Amino acid sequence: MHPKWLRNSTKTLVHINAWAIHRDPKVWKDADEFVPERFLDSEIDVKGHDPELIPFGIGRRGCPGMMMAMAMVELVLANLLYAFDWELPPGMKDGDLDFDVEPGLTMPKKNALCLVAKPMQF
């Protein structure tokens, strides 16, 4: 239901189901699959302007820390990539990686990703 159609009183709590919005098969091909490549050529972004993707909410009730969170994630990932050499544990091959997820609100991995981080020598 579009938010403009909702009549809200002081005793009514309206919940927008972001989980269902993010898995709408009318909007997303293979909606229940984790396919990050779908955003490479997409005009849709996470900044709250597109109602098809609202991880931080939308409009004036959107997350006030969205810009800080996006900057921090980028900074932390950049520092991890810069400071460490990443490799698979001994005896493990690329084909052994399991990217299956558990269905739910956050879609966590069924099996933890195991990597070995070796500090870079500068």
mmCIF file of C-alpha atoms in Angstrom:
data_model
loop_
_atom_site.group_PDB
_atom_site.id
_atom_site.type_symbol
_atom_site.label_atom_id
_atom_site.label_comp_id
_atom_site.label_asym_id
_atom_site.label_seq_id
_atom_site.Cartn_x
_atom_site.Cartn_y
_atom_site.Cartn_z
ATOM 1 C CA MET A 1 0.000 0.000 0.000
ATOM 2 C CA HIS A 2 1.357 3.420 -0.891
ATOM 3 C CA PRO A 3 2.047 5.564 2.215
ATOM 4 C CA LYS A 4 -0.058 8.454 0.807
ATOM 5 C CA TRP A 5 -3.153 6.232 1.011
ATOM 6 C CA LEU A 6 -2.761 5.542 4.723
ATOM 7 C CA ARG A 7 -4.833 7.563 7.133
ATOM 8 C CA ASN A 8 -2.880 7.730 10.354
ATOM 9 C CA SER A 9 -4.173 8.814 13.745
ATOM 10 C CA THR A 10 -2.159 9.242 16.916
ATOM 11 C CA LYS A 11 -3.147 5.713 17.984
ATOM 12 C CA THR A 12 -2.036 3.947 14.814
ATOM 13 C CA LEU A 13 1.423 2.558 14.132
ATOM 14 C CA VAL A 14 2.192 2.073 10.443
ATOM 15 C CA HIS A 15 4.940 -0.396 9.562
ATOM 16 C CA ILE A 16 6.437 -0.455 6.070
ATOM 17 C CA ASN A 17 7.593 -3.996 5.327
ATOM 18 C CA ALA A 18 11.060 -3.405 3.843
ATOM 19 C CA TRP A 19 11.707 -7.158 3.686
ATOM 20 C CA ALA A 20 8.778 -7.624 1.286
ATOM 21 C CA ILE A 21 9.682 -4.519 -0.730
ATOM 22 C CA HIS A 22 13.244 -5.762 -1.236
ATOM 23 C CA ARG A 23 11.986 -9.153 -2.437
ATOM 24 C CA ASP A 24 9.217 -7.996 -4.790
ATOM 25 C CA PRO A 25 9.362 -10.166 -7.941
ATOM 26 C CA LYS A 26 7.642 -7.361 -9.911
ATOM 27 C CA VAL A 27 10.697 -5.177 -9.324
ATOM 28 C CA TRP A 28 13.602 -7.630 -8.945
ATOM 29 C CA LYS A 29 14.523 -10.562 -11.157
ATOM 30 C CA ASP A 30 15.336 -13.569 -8.925
ATOM 31 C CA ALA A 31 14.129 -11.523 -5.951
ATOM 32 C CA ASP A 32 14.986 -14.175 -3.348
ATOM 33 C CA GLU A 33 18.535 -14.683 -4.622
ATOM 34 C CA PHE A 34 21.592 -12.745 -3.454
ATOM 35 C CA VAL A 35 22.787 -11.144 -6.701
ATOM 36 C CA PRO A 36 24.772 -7.966 -5.931
ATOM 37 C CA GLU A 37 25.643 -7.569 -9.628
ATOM 38 C CA ARG A 38 22.048 -6.434 -10.256
ATOM 39 C CA PHE A 39 23.044 -2.976 -8.997
ATOM 40 C CA LEU A 40 26.038 -2.462 -11.317
ATOM 41 C CA ASP A 41 23.981 -0.992 -14.177
ATOM 42 C CA SER A 42 20.966 0.050 -12.098
ATOM 43 C CA GLU A 43 19.729 3.577 -11.476
ATOM 44 C CA ILE A 44 18.458 2.468 -8.045
ATOM 45 C CA ASP A 45 20.625 3.430 -5.064
ATOM 46 C CA VAL A 46 20.415 3.033 -1.285
ATOM 47 C CA LYS A 47 20.101 6.744 -0.480
ATOM 48 C CA GLY A 48 16.346 6.632 0.078
ATOM 49 C CA HIS A 49 15.183 8.160 -3.206
ATOM 50 C CA ASP A 50 13.946 4.903 -4.712
ATOM 51 C CA PRO A 51 11.056 3.136 -2.948
ATOM 52 C CA GLU A 52 12.219 -0.194 -4.413
ATOM 53 C CA LEU A 53 15.277 -0.258 -2.125
ATOM 54 C CA ILE A 54 15.050 1.279 1.342
ATOM 55 C CA PRO A 55 17.650 -0.285 3.673
ATOM 56 C CA PHE A 56 17.913 3.018 5.575
ATOM 57 C CA GLY A 57 14.247 3.958 5.363
ATOM 58 C CA ILE A 58 12.823 6.648 3.121
ATOM 59 C CA GLY A 59 11.809 10.276 3.350
ATOM 60 C CA ARG A 60 12.077 12.406 6.439
ATOM 61 C CA ARG A 61 11.856 9.343 8.686
ATOM 62 C CA GLY A 62 14.923 7.799 7.061
ATOM 63 C CA CYS A 63 17.981 6.940 9.111
ATOM 64 C CA PRO A 64 19.836 10.121 10.137
ATOM 65 C CA GLY A 65 23.118 8.191 10.226
ATOM 66 C CA MET A 66 22.874 6.835 6.662
ATOM 67 C CA MET A 67 25.669 8.957 5.181
ATOM 68 C CA MET A 68 27.969 8.275 8.134
ATOM 69 C CA ALA A 69 27.240 4.531 7.961
ATOM 70 C CA MET A 70 27.993 4.382 4.239
ATOM 71 C CA ALA A 71 31.237 6.324 4.705
ATOM 72 C CA MET A 72 32.299 4.149 7.649
ATOM 73 C CA VAL A 73 31.659 0.876 5.806
ATOM 74 C CA GLU A 74 33.737 2.121 2.876
ATOM 75 C CA LEU A 75 36.523 3.303 5.186
ATOM 76 C CA VAL A 76 36.642 0.081 7.219
ATOM 77 C CA LEU A 77 36.644 -2.143 4.117
ATOM 78 C CA ALA A 78 39.341 -0.032 2.461
ATOM 79 C CA ASN A 79 41.530 -0.284 5.573
ATOM 80 C CA LEU A 80 41.039 -4.051 5.831
ATOM 81 C CA LEU A 81 41.952 -4.519 2.169
ATOM 82 C CA TYR A 82 44.945 -2.200 2.511
ATOM 83 C CA ALA A 83 46.368 -3.675 5.711
ATOM 84 C CA PHE A 84 45.978 -7.408 5.080
ATOM 85 C CA ASP A 85 46.683 -10.086 2.505
ATOM 86 C CA TRP A 86 43.602 -12.312 2.342
ATOM 87 C CA GLU A 87 43.766 -16.000 1.448
ATOM 88 C CA LEU A 88 41.809 -19.186 1.940
ATOM 89 C CA PRO A 89 42.752 -21.519 4.799
ATOM 90 C CA PRO A 90 45.262 -24.267 3.922
ATOM 91 C CA GLY A 91 43.637 -27.078 1.949
ATOM 92 C CA MET A 92 40.625 -25.034 0.867
ATOM 93 C CA LYS A 93 39.946 -24.183 -2.800
ATOM 94 C CA ASP A 94 37.812 -21.479 -4.419
ATOM 95 C CA GLY A 95 35.160 -24.069 -5.288
ATOM 96 C CA ASP A 96 34.776 -24.997 -1.618
ATOM 97 C CA LEU A 97 33.269 -21.605 -0.745
ATOM 98 C CA ASP A 98 29.565 -21.796 0.075
ATOM 99 C CA PHE A 99 27.593 -18.613 -0.571
ATOM 100 C CA ASP A 100 24.172 -20.039 0.341
ATOM 101 C CA VAL A 101 22.160 -17.872 2.715
ATOM 102 C CA GLU A 102 19.538 -18.453 5.374
ATOM 103 C CA PRO A 103 16.263 -16.744 4.456
ATOM 104 C CA GLY A 104 15.237 -14.033 6.863
ATOM 105 C CA LEU A 105 15.427 -10.333 7.544
ATOM 106 C CA THR A 106 19.205 -10.044 7.079
ATOM 107 C CA MET A 107 19.949 -13.164 4.953
ATOM 108 C CA PRO A 108 23.038 -14.404 6.882
ATOM 109 C CA LYS A 109 25.309 -17.019 5.320
ATOM 110 C CA LYS A 110 24.494 -20.653 6.144
ATOM 111 C CA ASN A 111 28.196 -21.281 6.752
ATOM 112 C CA ALA A 112 30.686 -18.710 7.973
ATOM 113 C CA LEU A 113 33.212 -17.439 5.444
ATOM 114 C CA CYS A 114 36.680 -18.565 6.510
ATOM 115 C CA LEU A 115 39.635 -16.463 5.406
ATOM 116 C CA VAL A 116 43.144 -16.027 6.712
ATOM 117 C CA ALA A 117 44.266 -12.439 7.166
ATOM 118 C CA LYS A 118 48.018 -11.906 7.035
ATOM 119 C CA PRO A 119 49.300 -8.437 7.923
ATOM 120 C CA MET A 120 50.941 -6.685 4.983
ATOM 121 C CA GLN A 121 54.650 -6.022 5.298
ATOM 122 C CA PHE A 122 55.362 -2.377 4.494
#
